[in-house]
Coordinates of C-alpha atoms in Angstrom, one line a residue:
X1 CA 67.5 65.3 129.5
X2 CA 64.4 64.6 127.4
X3 CA 62.6 63.4 130.5
X4 CA 62.5 67.0 131.9
X5 CA 60.4 68.2 129.0
X6 CA 56.6 68.4 129.2
X7 CA 55.0 65.1 127.9
X8 CA 53.0 67.0 125.2
X9 CA 56.2 68.6 123.9
X10 CA 57.4 65.9 121.4
X11 CA 61.0 65.6 120.1
X12 CA 60.0 66.6 116.5
X13 CA 58.3 69.7 117.8
X14 CA 61.4 70.6 119.8
X15 CA 63.6 70.2 116.7
X16 CA 61.4 72.4 114.6
X17 CA 61.2 75.0 117.4
X18 CA 65.0 75.0 117.6
X19 CA 65.4 75.5 113.9
X20 CA 63.0 78.4 113.8
X21 CA 64.7 80.0 116.7
X22 CA 68.1 79.6 115.1
X23 CA 66.9 81.2 111.8
X24 CA 65.4 84.1 113.7
X25 CA 68.6 84.6 115.5
X26 CA 70.6 84.7 112.3
X27 CA 68.2 87.2 110.7
X28 CA 68.4 89.5 113.7
X29 CA 72.2 89.4 113.9
X30 CA 74.0 92.6 112.8
X31 CA 75.6 92.5 109.4
X32 CA 79.4 92.6 109.6
X33 CA 81.6 93.1 106.5
X34 CA 85.4 92.4 106.6
X35 CA 88.2 92.6 104.1
X36 CA 91.9 91.5 103.8
X37 CA 94.4 92.6 106.5
X38 CA 96.5 94.5 104.0
X39 CA 96.7 95.7 100.4
X40 CA 96.3 93.3 97.5
X41 CA 99.2 93.5 95.0
X42 CA 99.0 92.4 91.4
X43 CA 101.2 92.8 88.3
X44 CA 99.7 94.9 85.4
X45 CA 97.9 92.7 82.8
X46 CA 97.1 89.9 85.2
X47 CA 93.7 89.1 86.9
X48 CA 93.1 89.8 90.5
X49 CA 90.5 88.9 93.2
X50 CA 89.5 91.5 95.8
X51 CA 88.3 89.6 98.9
X52 CA 85.3 90.6 100.9
X53 CA 83.4 88.6 103.5
X54 CA 80.2 89.2 105.4
X55 CA 78.7 87.5 108.5
X56 CA 76.5 85.9 109.5
X57 CA 76.7 83.9 106.2
X58 CA 73.4 83.4 104.4
X59 CA 72.0 83.5 100.9
X60 CA 72.7 86.8 99.1
X61 CA 69.7 86.4 96.8
X62 CA 67.9 89.1 98.8
X63 CA 71.0 91.1 99.5
X64 CA 72.6 94.0 97.6
X65 CA 76.4 94.1 96.9
X66 CA 78.1 97.1 95.5
X67 CA 81.8 97.5 94.7
X68 CA 82.6 101.1 94.0
X69 CA 85.6 103.6 94.0
X70 CA 84.9 107.2 95.0
X71 CA 81.1 107.0 94.7
X72 CA 78.2 104.6 94.4
X73 CA 77.3 105.5 90.9
X74 CA 78.8 104.9 88.5
X75 CA 80.0 101.7 90.2
X76 CA 82.6 99.0 89.6
X77 CA 80.2 96.1 90.0
X78 CA 76.7 95.7 91.4
X79 CA 74.6 92.7 92.4
X80 CA 70.9 93.2 93.4
X81 CA 67.7 91.2 93.1
X82 CA 69.6 87.9 92.5
X83 CA 71.5 89.1 89.4
X84 CA 74.3 91.4 88.3
X85 CA 73.4 95.0 87.4
X86 CA 75.4 96.7 84.6
X87 CA 73.3 99.8 83.8
X88 CA 75.5 102.3 85.6
X89 CA 78.9 100.5 85.6
X90 CA 82.0 102.6 85.2
X91 CA 83.2 102.5 81.5
X92 CA 86.7 101.4 82.4
X93 CA 85.4 98.2 84.1
X94 CA 82.8 97.1 81.5
X95 CA 83.5 93.5 80.5
X96 CA 86.3 93.2 83.1
X97 CA 84.6 92.3 86.4
X98 CA 82.9 89.3 87.9
X99 CA 81.3 88.7 91.3
X100 CA 82.4 85.2 92.3
X101 CA 79.1 83.6 93.3
X102 CA 80.7 80.3 94.3
X103 CA 81.5 81.8 97.7
X104 CA 78.1 83.2 98.4
X105 CA 77.1 80.3 100.7
X106 CA 80.3 80.8 102.7
X107 CA 79.7 84.6 103.1
X108 CA 82.1 85.7 100.4
X109 CA 81.3 88.4 97.8
X110 CA 84.8 88.5 96.2
X111 CA 85.3 90.7 93.1
X112 CA 87.5 89.5 90.2
X113 CA 89.0 92.1 87.9
X114 CA 90.4 90.9 84.6
X115 CA 93.5 92.2 82.8
X116 CA 94.4 94.8 85.5
X117 CA 95.4 98.2 84.3
X118 CA 97.6 100.7 86.1
X119 CA 94.6 103.0 86.5
X120 CA 92.9 100.3 88.5
X121 CA 95.2 100.9 91.5
X122 CA 93.6 102.5 94.6
X123 CA 90.9 101.9 97.1
X124 CA 87.7 99.9 96.5
X125 CA 84.7 99.9 98.8
X126 CA 82.8 96.6 99.3
X127 CA 79.3 97.6 100.4
X128 CA 76.8 94.9 101.5
X129 CA 73.2 95.7 102.4
X130 CA 70.6 93.3 103.9
X131 CA 67.1 94.8 104.4
X132 CA 67.7 98.0 106.4
X133 CA 71.1 97.0 107.7
X134 CA 74.4 97.6 105.8
X135 CA 78.2 97.6 106.3
X136 CA 81.2 98.3 104.2
X137 CA 84.9 97.8 104.1
X138 CA 87.7 99.4 102.0
X139 CA 90.1 97.1 100.1
X140 CA 93.4 98.6 98.7
X141 CA 94.7 97.4 95.3
X142 CA 98.3 98.0 94.4
X143 CA 99.4 97.5 90.8
X144 CA 103.0 96.9 89.7
X145 CA 104.8 96.8 86.4
X146 CA 108.1 95.2 85.5
X147 CA 110.1 97.2 82.9
X148 CA 113.1 96.6 80.7
X149 CA 116.5 95.4 81.6
X150 CA 119.0 98.2 82.1
X151 CA 120.5 99.5 78.8
X152 CA 124.0 101.0 79.0
X153 CA 125.3 103.6 76.5
X154 CA 128.7 105.5 76.2
X155 CA 127.7 109.1 75.7
X156 CA 130.8 111.4 75.7
X157 CA 134.3 112.2 76.9
X158 CA 134.0 114.3 80.1
X159 CA 136.3 115.3 83.0
X160 CA 139.2 113.1 81.8
X161 CA 136.9 110.1 81.5
X162 CA 133.9 108.7 79.7
X163 CA 130.3 109.6 80.7
X164 CA 128.2 106.4 80.7
X165 CA 124.4 106.4 81.0
X166 CA 122.1 103.6 82.2
X167 CA 118.4 103.6 81.2
X168 CA 115.4 101.4 82.0
X169 CA 111.7 102.0 81.3
X170 CA 108.2 100.6 81.8
X171 CA 108.2 100.4 85.6
X172 CA 105.6 101.0 88.4
X173 CA 106.2 102.1 91.0
X174 CA 109.4 103.9 90.1
X175 CA 112.6 101.8 90.2
X176 CA 116.0 102.7 91.5
X177 CA 119.2 102.5 89.4
X178 CA 122.5 101.6 91.1
X179 CA 126.1 101.6 90.0
X180 CA 128.2 98.8 91.4
X181 CA 132.0 98.0 91.1
X182 CA 133.5 94.5 90.7
X183 CA 133.6 94.2 94.5
X184 CA 129.9 94.8 94.9
X185 CA 130.3 98.4 96.3
X186 CA 127.7 101.0 95.2
X187 CA 129.1 104.1 93.6
X188 CA 127.6 107.6 93.6
X189 CA 126.0 108.7 90.3
X190 CA 126.9 111.9 88.4
X191 CA 123.2 112.5 87.7
X192 CA 119.8 110.9 88.1
X193 CA 116.4 111.5 86.4
X194 CA 113.0 110.0 86.6
X195 CA 110.2 110.5 84.1
X196 CA 106.6 109.3 83.8
X197 CA 104.8 108.7 80.5
X198 CA 101.1 109.2 79.6
X199 CA 100.2 105.7 80.8
X200 CA 101.7 106.3 84.2
X201 CA 104.8 104.1 83.8
X202 CA 108.2 105.3 84.9
X203 CA 111.6 105.5 83.1
X204 CA 114.8 106.0 85.1
X205 CA 118.2 107.2 83.9
X206 CA 121.5 107.5 85.7
X207 CA 125.0 108.5 84.6
X208 CA 128.5 108.1 85.9
X209 CA 132.1 109.1 84.8
X210 CA 134.2 106.1 84.0
X211 CA 138.0 106.8 84.4
X212 CA 141.1 105.0 83.2
X213 CA 142.3 102.0 85.4
X214 CA 140.1 102.6 88.4
X215 CA 136.5 102.1 87.4
X216 CA 136.8 100.5 83.9
X217 CA 134.5 97.6 85.0
X218 CA 131.1 98.4 86.3
X219 CA 127.5 97.1 86.6
X220 CA 124.2 98.9 86.4
X221 CA 121.5 97.4 88.5
X222 CA 117.8 98.2 88.5
X223 CA 116.1 97.6 91.8
X224 CA 112.3 97.3 92.1
X225 CA 111.0 97.3 95.7
X226 CA 107.6 95.4 95.2
X227 CA 109.5 92.4 93.8
X228 CA 112.5 92.6 96.1
X229 CA 114.8 91.8 93.1
X230 CA 117.6 93.3 91.1
X231 CA 118.3 93.1 87.4
X232 CA 121.8 94.0 86.2
X233 CA 123.9 94.6 83.1
X234 CA 127.8 94.6 83.4
X235 CA 130.3 96.2 81.1
X236 CA 134.0 97.2 80.8
X237 CA 136.0 99.7 78.8
X238 CA 139.6 99.2 77.7
X239 CA 142.4 101.8 77.8
X240 CA 142.4 102.9 74.1
X241 CA 138.9 104.3 74.6
X242 CA 140.2 106.9 77.0
X243 CA 141.6 110.2 75.7
X244 CA 144.3 112.4 77.2
X245 CA 142.6 115.5 78.6
X246 CA 145.8 117.7 78.8
X247 CA 145.6 119.2 75.2
X248 CA 142.2 120.3 76.0
X249 CA 143.4 121.9 79.2
X250 CA 146.0 123.9 77.3
X251 CA 143.5 125.2 74.8
X252 CA 141.2 126.0 77.7
X253 CA 143.9 128.1 79.3
X254 CA 144.4 130.2 76.2
X255 CA 140.7 130.9 76.0
X256 CA 140.6 131.8 79.7
X257 CA 143.4 134.5 79.2
X258 CA 141.4 136.1 76.5
X259 CA 138.3 136.1 78.6
X260 CA 140.0 137.7 81.6
X261 CA 141.3 140.5 79.3
X262 CA 137.8 141.2 78.0
X263 CA 136.4 141.2 81.6
X264 CA 139.0 143.6 82.8
X265 CA 138.1 146.0 80.0
X266 CA 134.4 145.8 80.8
X267 CA 134.8 145.9 84.6
X268 CA 135.1 149.7 84.8
X269 CA 132.1 150.3 82.6
X270 CA 129.9 147.9 84.6
X271 CA 131.0 149.4 87.9
X272 CA 129.2 152.7 87.6
X273 CA 126.2 151.1 86.0
X274 CA 126.1 148.6 88.9
X275 CA 125.9 151.3 91.5
X276 CA 122.9 152.9 89.7
X277 CA 121.1 149.6 89.3
X278 CA 121.7 148.8 93.0
X279 CA 119.9 151.9 94.0
X280 CA 117.0 151.0 91.7
X281 CA 116.9 147.4 93.1
X282 CA 116.7 148.7 96.7
X283 CA 113.8 150.9 95.8
X284 CA 112.0 148.1 93.9
X285 CA 112.5 145.7 96.8
X286 CA 110.9 148.2 99.2
X287 CA 108.0 148.5 96.8
X288 CA 107.6 144.7 96.6
X289 CA 107.7 144.5 100.4
X290 CA 104.8 146.9 100.5
X291 CA 102.9 145.0 97.9
X292 CA 103.5 141.7 99.7
X293 CA 102.2 143.2 102.9
X294 CA 99.1 144.6 101.2
X295 CA 98.4 141.2 99.5
X296 CA 98.8 139.4 102.9
X297 CA 96.3 141.8 104.5
X298 CA 93.9 141.2 101.6
X299 CA 94.1 137.5 102.0
X300 CA 93.5 137.8 105.7
X301 CA 90.4 139.9 105.1
X302 CA 89.1 137.4 102.6
X303 CA 89.7 134.6 105.1
X304 CA 87.8 136.5 107.8
X305 CA 85.0 137.4 105.4
X306 CA 84.2 133.8 104.5
X307 CA 85.1 131.9 107.6
X308 CA 83.7 134.4 110.1
X309 CA 80.1 135.2 109.0
X310 CA 77.8 137.3 111.0
X311 CA 76.4 134.7 113.3
X312 CA 78.1 131.8 115.1
X313 CA 75.7 128.9 115.1
X314 CA 75.5 126.8 118.2
X315 CA 74.8 123.4 116.7
X316 CA 72.9 120.8 118.8
X317 CA 72.2 117.5 117.1
X318 CA 68.6 116.2 116.8
X319 CA 68.3 112.7 118.4
X320 CA 65.0 112.1 116.5
X321 CA 66.9 112.2 113.2
X322 CA 69.9 110.0 114.3
X323 CA 70.2 106.5 112.8
X324 CA 69.8 103.9 115.5
X325 CA 73.6 103.0 115.3
X326 CA 74.6 106.6 116.3
X327 CA 75.0 107.4 120.0
X328 CA 74.7 111.1 120.9
X329 CA 76.3 112.6 124.0
X330 CA 74.1 113.9 126.8
X331 CA 74.4 117.5 125.5
X332 CA 73.8 116.3 121.9
X333 CA 77.0 118.1 120.9
X334 CA 78.9 115.0 119.8
X335 CA 78.0 111.7 118.0
X336 CA 79.7 108.4 117.8
X337 CA 78.9 105.4 115.5
X338 CA 78.8 102.3 117.6
X339 CA 77.3 99.8 115.0
X340 CA 75.2 98.5 117.9
X341 CA 71.5 98.9 117.1
X342 CA 69.7 100.8 119.8
X343 CA 66.1 99.9 120.7
X344 CA 64.5 103.1 119.5
X345 CA 61.5 103.6 117.2
X346 CA 62.0 104.0 113.5
X347 CA 60.0 107.3 113.2
X348 CA 59.7 109.1 109.9
X349 CA 62.3 111.7 110.8
X350 CA 65.0 109.1 111.5
X351 CA 67.6 108.3 108.8
X352 CA 67.6 104.6 107.9
X353 CA 69.8 102.8 106.7
X354 CA 72.3 105.7 106.3
X355 CA 74.1 106.7 109.5
X356 CA 73.2 110.4 109.3
X357 CA 72.0 113.0 111.8
X358 CA 70.8 116.6 111.5
X359 CA 71.2 119.6 113.7
X360 CA 68.1 120.7 115.7
X361 CA 68.1 124.3 114.5
X362 CA 67.7 125.1 110.8
X363 CA 68.2 128.3 108.9
X364 CA 66.0 130.2 106.4
X365 CA 68.1 133.4 106.3
X366 CA 71.4 135.0 107.3
X367 CA 75.1 133.9 107.4
X368 CA 76.2 131.3 109.8
X369 CA 79.2 129.1 110.6
X370 CA 80.0 126.2 112.9
X371 CA 82.9 123.7 113.2
X372 CA 83.1 119.9 113.3
X373 CA 86.0 118.1 115.0
X374 CA 86.9 114.6 113.8
X375 CA 87.9 113.1 117.1
X376 CA 88.4 109.5 115.9
X377 CA 87.5 107.2 113.1
X378 CA 87.6 106.6 109.4
X379 CA 85.1 107.9 106.8
X380 CA 83.0 111.0 107.5
X381 CA 81.2 113.8 105.7
X382 CA 80.0 117.1 107.1
X383 CA 77.8 119.9 105.5
X384 CA 74.3 121.1 105.2
X385 CA 71.0 119.5 104.2
X386 CA 67.5 120.7 103.2
X387 CA 65.0 119.8 105.8
X388 CA 63.0 117.8 103.2
X389 CA 65.9 115.5 102.3
X390 CA 65.1 111.9 101.9
X391 CA 65.4 109.9 105.2
X392 CA 64.7 106.3 104.1
X393 CA 66.1 103.9 101.6
X394 CA 68.5 104.9 98.8
X395 CA 70.1 108.4 99.3
X396 CA 72.7 109.9 97.1
X397 CA 74.8 112.6 98.9
X398 CA 74.7 115.4 96.3
X399 CA 73.2 118.9 95.9
X400 CA 70.5 117.6 93.6
X401 CA 69.2 115.5 96.5
X402 CA 69.5 118.5 99.0
X403 CA 72.9 117.7 100.5
X404 CA 76.0 119.9 100.2
X405 CA 78.9 118.1 101.9
X406 CA 82.6 117.4 102.1
X407 CA 84.6 114.7 103.8
X408 CA 86.9 111.7 104.0
X409 CA 85.2 109.1 101.8
X410 CA 86.7 105.8 100.5
X411 CA 90.1 107.0 101.6
X412 CA 90.0 110.3 99.8
X413 CA 89.3 113.9 100.9
X414 CA 86.6 115.1 98.5
X415 CA 83.6 117.3 97.9
X416 CA 80.4 115.4 97.2
X417 CA 79.6 117.1 93.8
X418 CA 77.7 115.5 91.0
X419 CA 78.0 113.7 88.6
X420 CA 81.6 113.2 89.8
X421 CA 83.1 113.8 93.2
X422 CA 85.7 116.5 93.4
X423 CA 89.0 115.1 94.9
X424 CA 91.1 117.4 97.0
X425 CA 94.6 115.7 96.8
X426 CA 96.5 118.9 97.6
X427 CA 94.8 119.5 100.9
X428 CA 95.8 117.6 104.1
X429 CA 92.8 115.9 105.7
X430 CA 91.9 118.3 108.6
X431 CA 91.0 117.4 112.1
X432 CA 88.6 120.3 112.3
X433 CA 86.4 121.6 109.5
X434 CA 84.5 124.9 109.4
X435 CA 81.2 124.9 107.6
X436 CA 80.0 128.3 106.3
X437 CA 76.5 129.0 105.1
X438 CA 75.3 132.2 103.4
X439 CA 71.5 131.5 102.9
X440 CA 70.6 134.5 100.8
X441 CA 73.6 134.2 98.5
X442 CA 73.2 130.4 98.3
X443 CA 76.8 129.8 99.2
X444 CA 78.1 126.7 101.1
X445 CA 81.8 126.7 101.8
X446 CA 84.3 124.6 103.8
X447 CA 87.6 125.6 105.5
X448 CA 90.4 123.8 107.2
X449 CA 90.7 125.2 110.7
X450 CA 94.0 123.3 111.1
X451 CA 95.7 125.2 108.2
X452 CA 93.4 128.3 108.0
X453 CA 92.8 127.8 104.3
X454 CA 89.6 127.4 102.2
X455 CA 89.0 123.8 101.0
X456 CA 86.0 124.0 98.7
X457 CA 83.0 126.2 97.8
X458 CA 80.0 124.7 96.0
X459 CA 78.5 126.6 93.1
X460 CA 75.9 129.1 94.2
X461 CA 72.4 127.7 94.5
X462 CA 68.9 128.8 95.6
X463 CA 67.4 127.2 98.8
X464 CA 64.0 128.6 97.7
X465 CA 62.9 129.4 101.3
X466 CA 63.4 125.8 102.4
X467 CA 65.0 125.4 105.9
X468 CA 68.6 124.2 105.8
X469 CA 70.1 122.2 108.7
X470 CA 73.7 121.1 109.7
X471 CA 74.2 117.5 108.5
X472 CA 76.8 114.8 109.1
X473 CA 77.4 111.1 108.1
X474 CA 79.6 108.8 110.0
X475 CA 81.7 105.8 108.8
X476 CA 82.5 102.8 110.9
X477 CA 84.1 103.8 114.3
X478 CA 83.8 107.5 113.7
X479 CA 83.3 110.1 116.4
X480 CA 82.4 113.8 115.6
X481 CA 82.1 116.7 117.9
X482 CA 80.3 120.0 117.1
X483 CA 81.8 123.4 118.0
X484 CA 80.8 125.8 119.5

C-alpha cells in the first residue's frame, strides 16, 4: 500500500499528518455527556459516587465541570481552570464533595459526596463545557434510612380483648407495618398512623385487637421497600390477661336507660327549636350560594384581566439570535434543539453557548400575551428578555441580567428568581404556558393554559424604555411551539 504514495511523501510525514488529523477530528467532535441509566440509591450516612461521563474523552484541564441542583450558583461542586473552585459552593456541601480526577483520562467526571444526608436526595445536573460547546445530564440520588426494630406494647382492654400497638421509627422512605398470625396470614389493623420528624425521617404505628383463644399469638413486621426485607417481632398473651367484658356491658345498659330518659325529656323542646333553626339554615345556604357565585365571577374576571391583556402578540422567532444547535421551522413559529451544529455564522446577535432564541418583535409599551406549547422534550424555560441581554459566554437566567422566565429546570417546575429559584411543587407541569407582559406596570406573569390558573408573577420592575422580547431556552431534545 505504501507504494501508491508519492515518493516525496515519506512514512514519518504520513504518520505525523495522521496524528494531526486525528487530533483535529477529536477537537471538532460534538461534546456528549451521559449519566447512569437509573437513579443512584445510598443509605443515609454512607458515601456515594454520582457517575457522569463525557465523550470524546480528552484532558479536562481546559474544560469546565459544574455539578449543581436547581441553579448554577451556588453550586454543589465546580472545576475550572485545572482546579476545584469553592467560592460559591452550597453551604450544605462544603467539605463533603470531591471530583474524582482519576477518571479524567477515561472521560469520567464522577462526583463523590461524603456522609450522605437525607436532604441530599433529589436531582443533580452534571454540566460539562469545552470552549463554546456544552452538554448536561441529570442524575437522580435516592437516600434511604433503616429504622428501629418494631416495638410492641399492650395498651388497654377494648372490645372484649386487648389493644396492642406496634411502633417503629427512623425510616426513609416510609415503612409499612403488617400484622401476621402463626400461619403467616396478614391481619387487618384497627388503626394506622405515619408521622415525619423535623429531619424528614418517618415513624409508623399500627394497632390491633387481640382476643382470647383466636389471635393470642401474633407477629408485627416492618417492611421497607428499598431493601426488600422484613424485620419482625413476635409475642403471645395468655388467658389470665383477658377480662370478661359482660360486667361492663351491664353497667353500660344502666347508663343507656338513663340517657334515653333524658333524651325523651329534651326531644320536645328541641323539636320546635329545630324547625326555627332549619328555616334560618335554608336562608343562610341561599346567601352562601349567592356569595359563592359572586366569588366565582370575581375569580373569572381576575383570570381574564391577567391572561387576556389588550393585545395578542403574534410571536415569530428570530433566526439571527438562535443558537446554532436550534432548528427553526419554515415559518419561525416553532424551534427544536437538535444538538447538531449548523454551519451558520456566529454573529454578535446569536446566543452562544446557551441554546436560546428571541422573538423578532419587541415591545416598549402596552399589554401583550402569547402562548408557548411544550411539544416534546425535557428541560425548557420561557419568558421575556431585554434586547440588550448578554448573548455570549456566561449568562445567568435572572431578572438582574434582563431575563424573567419560568420553566422545567433540573426536573423541577420553577420560576428563575434570584438569589434562589422559586420552586412550584403544587402546580402540575403544563404543556402550554401563557406569558403575560404589562410593559408600563412592569409586570411579567405566567399562567397554565391546561388548568387555567396563575402560576407565578415576578415582582414589579421598570424596563426603563428598553425593548423587551419573547425569549426561550431549550434543554436536550426539547421542541417548543409559539401560539398564536
